[in-house]
Coordinates of C-alpha atoms and ligand atoms in Angstrom, one line a residue:
M630 CA 26.3 -60.6 -86.8
E631 CA 29.4 -58.6 -87.7
N632 CA 31.7 -60.5 -90.0
N633 CA 35.2 -60.3 -88.6
S634 CA 36.7 -63.1 -90.6
Q635 CA 40.3 -62.3 -91.4
S636 CA 42.7 -63.7 -94.0
P637 CA 46.0 -65.0 -92.8
S638 CA 47.6 -61.9 -94.1
A639 CA 45.5 -59.9 -91.6
I640 CA 47.9 -61.0 -88.9
N641 CA 49.1 -57.9 -87.0
S642 CA 52.8 -57.2 -86.5
G643 CA 54.0 -56.6 -82.9
T644 CA 51.2 -58.9 -81.6
L645 CA 51.1 -62.1 -79.5
Y646 CA 48.3 -64.5 -80.3
I647 CA 47.2 -66.8 -77.5
V648 CA 46.1 -69.9 -79.4
A649 CA 44.0 -72.6 -77.9
T650 CA 44.6 -76.1 -79.3
P651 CA 42.7 -79.4 -79.0
I652 CA 42.5 -81.4 -75.8
G653 CA 42.5 -84.7 -77.6
N654 CA 40.6 -84.6 -80.9
L655 CA 42.6 -82.8 -83.5
K656 CA 39.5 -81.9 -85.4
D657 CA 38.7 -79.4 -82.6
I658 CA 41.3 -77.0 -83.9
T659 CA 39.6 -73.8 -85.1
H660 CA 39.9 -72.1 -88.5
R661 CA 41.4 -69.1 -86.9
A662 CA 44.0 -71.1 -85.0
I663 CA 45.2 -72.7 -88.2
E664 CA 45.3 -69.3 -89.9
V665 CA 47.2 -67.6 -87.1
L666 CA 49.6 -70.5 -86.5
G667 CA 50.4 -70.6 -90.2
S668 CA 51.1 -66.9 -90.5
V669 CA 53.0 -65.7 -87.4
D670 CA 56.8 -65.3 -87.4
W671 CA 57.2 -67.8 -84.6
V672 CA 55.3 -70.1 -82.2
A673 CA 56.2 -70.3 -78.6
A674 CA 55.3 -73.7 -77.2
E675 CA 55.4 -75.5 -73.9
D676 CA 56.9 -78.6 -75.6
T677 CA 58.3 -77.9 -79.0
R678 CA 58.3 -81.6 -80.1
H679 CA 54.6 -82.0 -79.1
T680 CA 53.6 -78.8 -81.0
Q681 CA 55.8 -79.8 -84.0
K682 CA 53.5 -82.8 -84.4
L683 CA 50.4 -80.7 -84.2
L684 CA 51.7 -78.2 -86.8
Q685 CA 52.8 -81.1 -89.1
A686 CA 49.3 -82.5 -88.9
M687 CA 48.1 -79.1 -90.2
A688 CA 50.9 -78.9 -92.8
I689 CA 52.2 -75.8 -91.1
K690 CA 55.9 -74.9 -90.8
R691 CA 56.8 -72.2 -88.4
P692 CA 59.9 -71.7 -86.2
L693 CA 59.3 -73.0 -82.7
I694 CA 60.6 -71.4 -79.5
S695 CA 60.3 -73.3 -76.1
L696 CA 58.5 -71.5 -73.3
H697 CA 57.8 -73.6 -70.2
D698 CA 57.6 -73.2 -66.4
H699 CA 61.3 -73.3 -66.0
N700 CA 62.4 -70.7 -68.6
E701 CA 59.3 -68.5 -68.8
Q702 CA 60.8 -65.5 -67.0
A703 CA 63.9 -65.2 -69.2
R704 CA 62.1 -66.2 -72.3
S705 CA 59.4 -63.6 -71.8
E706 CA 62.0 -60.7 -71.9
Q707 CA 63.3 -62.1 -75.3
L708 CA 59.9 -62.4 -76.8
L709 CA 58.9 -59.0 -75.6
E710 CA 61.9 -57.5 -77.5
R711 CA 61.1 -59.4 -80.6
L712 CA 57.4 -58.3 -80.5
Q713 CA 58.5 -54.7 -79.9
Q714 CA 60.7 -55.0 -83.0
G715 CA 57.5 -55.7 -85.0
E716 CA 57.4 -59.5 -85.1
S717 CA 54.2 -61.4 -84.6
G718 CA 54.0 -64.6 -82.5
A719 CA 51.7 -67.2 -81.1
L720 CA 51.7 -68.9 -77.8
V721 CA 50.4 -72.5 -77.5
S722 CA 50.5 -75.1 -74.7
D723 CA 50.5 -78.9 -75.1
A724 CA 46.7 -79.0 -75.0
G725 CA 43.8 -76.6 -74.5
T726 CA 44.0 -72.9 -73.6
P727 CA 47.4 -71.5 -72.6
L728 CA 47.6 -70.0 -69.1
I729 CA 44.9 -72.3 -67.8
N730 CA 47.1 -74.5 -65.7
D731 CA 49.7 -74.0 -68.4
P732 CA 52.6 -71.5 -68.9
G733 CA 52.1 -68.0 -70.2
F734 CA 50.9 -65.9 -67.3
H735 CA 54.3 -64.2 -66.8
L736 CA 54.6 -63.4 -70.5
V737 CA 51.1 -62.0 -70.9
K738 CA 51.4 -59.9 -67.8
L739 CA 54.7 -58.5 -69.0
L740 CA 53.3 -57.7 -72.5
R741 CA 50.3 -55.9 -71.0
Q742 CA 52.5 -53.9 -68.8
Q743 CA 54.5 -52.9 -71.8
D744 CA 51.4 -52.1 -74.0
V745 CA 52.2 -54.9 -76.4
K746 CA 49.0 -56.2 -78.1
V747 CA 47.8 -59.7 -76.9
V748 CA 45.0 -61.3 -78.9
P749 CA 43.1 -64.4 -77.7
I750 CA 42.2 -67.1 -80.3
P751 CA 39.7 -69.1 -78.3
G752 CA 39.1 -72.8 -78.5
P753 CA 39.0 -75.9 -76.3
S754 CA 39.7 -76.0 -72.5
A755 CA 39.1 -79.0 -70.4
V756 CA 37.3 -77.0 -67.6
I757 CA 34.6 -75.6 -70.0
T758 CA 34.3 -78.8 -72.0
A759 CA 33.7 -80.8 -68.9
L760 CA 31.1 -78.4 -67.4
S761 CA 29.2 -78.2 -70.7
A762 CA 28.3 -81.9 -70.6
A763 CA 28.3 -82.8 -66.9
G764 CA 24.7 -81.7 -66.0
L765 CA 25.8 -79.9 -62.8
P766 CA 24.9 -76.2 -62.2
T767 CA 27.1 -73.9 -64.4
D768 CA 25.6 -70.6 -63.5
R769 CA 28.4 -70.2 -60.9
F770 CA 31.5 -72.4 -60.6
S771 CA 34.9 -72.2 -59.1
Y772 CA 37.9 -73.6 -61.1
E773 CA 40.4 -74.9 -58.6
G774 CA 43.1 -76.4 -60.9
F775 CA 44.9 -79.4 -59.4
L776 CA 44.5 -80.3 -55.7
P777 CA 47.8 -80.3 -53.7
A778 CA 49.7 -83.6 -53.9
K779 CA 50.2 -83.8 -50.1
N780 CA 47.2 -85.2 -48.2
Q781 CA 47.3 -82.6 -45.4
K782 CA 47.3 -79.7 -47.8
R783 CA 44.7 -81.3 -50.0
L784 CA 42.3 -81.6 -47.0
Q785 CA 43.0 -78.0 -46.0
V786 CA 42.1 -76.7 -49.5
L787 CA 38.9 -78.8 -49.5
E788 CA 38.0 -77.6 -46.0
S789 CA 38.2 -74.0 -47.3
L790 CA 35.7 -75.0 -50.0
Q791 CA 33.3 -77.0 -47.8
T792 CA 30.5 -74.4 -47.7
D793 CA 31.1 -72.9 -51.2
T794 CA 27.8 -73.1 -53.0
R795 CA 29.4 -72.9 -56.5
T796 CA 30.1 -76.0 -58.5
L797 CA 33.8 -76.9 -57.8
V798 CA 36.0 -78.0 -60.7
F799 CA 39.4 -79.8 -60.3
Y800 CA 41.9 -81.1 -62.8
E801 CA 43.3 -84.5 -61.8
S802 CA 45.9 -87.0 -63.0
P803 CA 45.2 -90.8 -62.9
H804 CA 47.8 -91.5 -60.2
R805 CA 46.2 -89.1 -57.8
L806 CA 42.5 -89.8 -58.7
M807 CA 41.7 -92.2 -55.9
D808 CA 43.4 -90.1 -53.2
S809 CA 41.5 -87.0 -54.4
L810 CA 38.2 -88.9 -54.4
Q811 CA 38.9 -90.1 -50.9
A812 CA 39.7 -86.6 -49.8
L813 CA 36.5 -85.3 -51.4
K814 CA 34.5 -87.9 -49.5
T815 CA 36.2 -87.1 -46.2
V816 CA 35.7 -83.4 -46.4
L817 CA 32.5 -82.8 -48.5
G818 CA 30.7 -86.0 -47.4
E819 CA 29.8 -89.1 -49.3
K820 CA 26.4 -87.9 -50.5
R821 CA 27.5 -84.8 -52.4
Q822 CA 26.8 -85.2 -56.1
M823 CA 29.7 -85.1 -58.6
V824 CA 30.8 -86.0 -62.1
A825 CA 34.2 -87.3 -63.2
A826 CA 35.0 -86.6 -66.8
R827 CA 37.7 -88.7 -68.3
E828 CA 39.5 -88.5 -71.7
M829 CA 37.2 -86.0 -73.2
T830 CA 37.1 -85.7 -77.0
K831 CA 39.2 -88.9 -77.2
A832 CA 38.3 -92.6 -78.0
F833 CA 37.6 -93.5 -74.4
E834 CA 35.7 -90.4 -73.3
Q835 CA 33.6 -91.1 -70.3
F836 CA 31.4 -89.2 -67.8
V837 CA 30.9 -90.9 -64.4
P838 CA 28.1 -89.2 -62.5
G839 CA 26.8 -90.0 -59.0
S840 CA 27.4 -89.2 -55.3
I841 CA 31.1 -88.9 -54.3
E842 CA 30.7 -92.4 -52.7
E843 CA 29.3 -93.9 -55.9
V844 CA 32.0 -92.4 -58.1
L845 CA 34.7 -93.6 -55.7
R846 CA 33.2 -97.1 -55.7
Y847 CA 33.0 -97.1 -59.5
F848 CA 36.7 -96.4 -59.9
T849 CA 37.6 -98.8 -57.0
D850 CA 35.7 -101.5 -58.9
H851 CA 37.1 -100.6 -62.3
P852 CA 40.8 -100.0 -61.9
D853 CA 41.2 -100.2 -65.7
K854 CA 39.3 -96.9 -65.9
V855 CA 41.8 -95.1 -63.7
R856 CA 43.7 -94.0 -66.8
G857 CA 44.0 -90.9 -68.9
E858 CA 43.1 -87.3 -68.0
F859 CA 40.4 -86.3 -65.6
V860 CA 38.2 -83.3 -64.6
L861 CA 36.4 -83.7 -61.3
M862 CA 33.3 -81.6 -60.8
V863 CA 31.5 -81.4 -57.5
M864 CA 28.2 -79.8 -56.8
G865 CA 28.4 -76.8 -54.4
D866 CA 27.1 -76.9 -50.9
V867 CA 23.3 -76.9 -50.8
A868 CA 22.3 -75.9 -47.3
E869 CA 19.1 -77.5 -46.0
P870 CA 16.5 -74.7 -45.8
Q871 CA 16.1 -73.8 -42.2
Q872 CA 12.5 -74.3 -41.0
E873 CA 11.0 -71.6 -38.8
A874 CA 8.9 -72.4 -35.7
G875 CA 6.0 -70.7 -37.7
D876 CA 6.2 -73.5 -40.3
Y877 CA 4.4 -75.8 -37.7
D878 CA 1.4 -73.5 -37.1
E879 CA -1.2 -75.8 -38.5
L880 CA 0.0 -78.7 -36.4
I881 CA 0.2 -76.5 -33.3
V882 CA -3.3 -75.2 -33.8
S883 CA -4.7 -78.7 -34.4
M884 CA -3.0 -80.0 -31.1
L885 CA -4.3 -77.0 -29.2
K886 CA -7.9 -77.7 -30.4
Q887 CA -7.4 -81.2 -28.9
N888 CA -6.6 -79.4 -25.6
L889 CA -3.1 -80.9 -25.4
P890 CA -1.0 -79.0 -22.8
V891 CA 1.5 -76.4 -24.1
K892 CA 4.5 -78.4 -22.7
Q893 CA 3.4 -81.6 -24.4
I894 CA 2.9 -79.9 -27.8
T895 CA 6.3 -78.3 -27.4
D896 CA 8.0 -81.6 -26.6
I897 CA 6.3 -83.4 -29.6
L898 CA 7.3 -80.7 -32.0
V899 CA 10.9 -80.4 -30.7
D900 CA 11.2 -84.2 -31.2
Y901 CA 9.6 -84.0 -34.7
S902 CA 11.4 -80.9 -36.1
G903 CA 14.7 -80.9 -34.3
Q904 CA 14.1 -77.2 -33.6
K905 CA 15.1 -75.2 -30.5
K906 CA 12.7 -75.7 -27.7
K907 CA 12.5 -72.0 -26.9
A908 CA 11.3 -71.0 -30.4
I909 CA 8.6 -73.7 -30.5
Y910 CA 7.5 -73.0 -26.9
S911 CA 7.0 -69.2 -27.7
R912 CA 5.1 -70.0 -30.9
V913 CA 2.8 -72.4 -29.1
L914 CA 2.1 -69.8 -26.4
E915 CA 1.5 -67.1 -29.1
L916 CA -1.0 -69.3 -31.0
K917 CA -2.7 -70.3 -27.7
G918 CA -3.2 -66.6 -26.8
S919 CA -4.5 -65.6 -30.2
Ligands
LIG1276 N1 45.4 -75.8 -70.6 C1 44.6 -77.0 -70.4 C2 43.1 -76.5 -70.6 O1 42.8 -75.5 -71.1 O2 42.3 -77.3 -70.1 C3 44.9 -77.7 -69.2 C4 46.3 -78.2 -69.0 S1 46.6 -79.1 -67.5 C5 48.3 -79.1 -67.5 C6 46.2 -80.7 -68.0 C7 45.0 -81.2 -67.2 O3 43.8 -80.8 -67.9 C8 44.9 -82.8 -67.2 O4 45.6 -83.3 -66.1 C9 43.4 -83.0 -67.0 O5 43.1 -82.8 -65.6 C10 42.8 -81.8 -67.8 N2 42.5 -82.3 -69.2 C11 43.2 -82.0 -70.3 N3 42.7 -82.6 -71.4 C12 41.7 -83.4 -70.9 C13 40.8 -84.3 -71.5 N4 40.8 -84.6 -72.8 N5 39.9 -85.0 -70.7 C14 39.9 -84.8 -69.4 N6 40.7 -83.9 -68.8 C15 41.6 -83.2 -69.5

């Protein structure tokens, strides 16, 4: 493996580093994140007081600049200018990876348009952390962020995902958890498998697996657990494999050998399989003639 380890002095000028920070457990900060945060000219943060505490815990002192949803457009122009003048900066959010349901998209898009270097410093993100321990399929998944707050809109979004075969991942807050679980049950059905991940990497970390109905019942019965931060993961739609009329050949042949009339065999199999009468009837005739 190539050794790309860099010393803090290897920070490049005119570069913005996108630095992931812990989602609960401070020990999840990476060596590179510490190096970069300790070396850049400034750190742009969603909530400067929150980030100040994180930097203090790592004995890092850097100037902090606020960058949140409400000032991102204007702030991005200022940061672009400073980077173009040769400064280096870091972007962090309150927890996890910036831009993943956190500010930064506008800034990174602008920097890319202006050919300013943007370097990711990877680390925790709730979506990947949750999937890594849930035991649901991860070969394909769809990250859906937060479901809409309004019930009508929430149901509409879920309806658009009803037949999606990928694992669905949602972020959720405790005060909307029960409404969202209820909406999942209404649209995706009570039997669909899911896992609710709560307070990951923190003292009360919990994974609640089961059908949507079971998970809903668990939180209804344990209101004290409707607290903290949640990731909801729902198994994708698994269509029942359609059976073909030909799948009943053995049964048909055996009934024909007993000289049962074609109509009776057809009726028995339609009842038994739930398949279309026409398909079964033609297959019985075919086998009778062969
Ligand atoms: N940027 C973050 C990331 O990379 O995951 C996500 C920020 S988003 C504003 C916050 C949401 O992420 C929470 O409401 C929750 O759904 C999820 N989340 C963050 N930390 C979590 C944790 N420790 N356990 C469970 N969910 C968490």
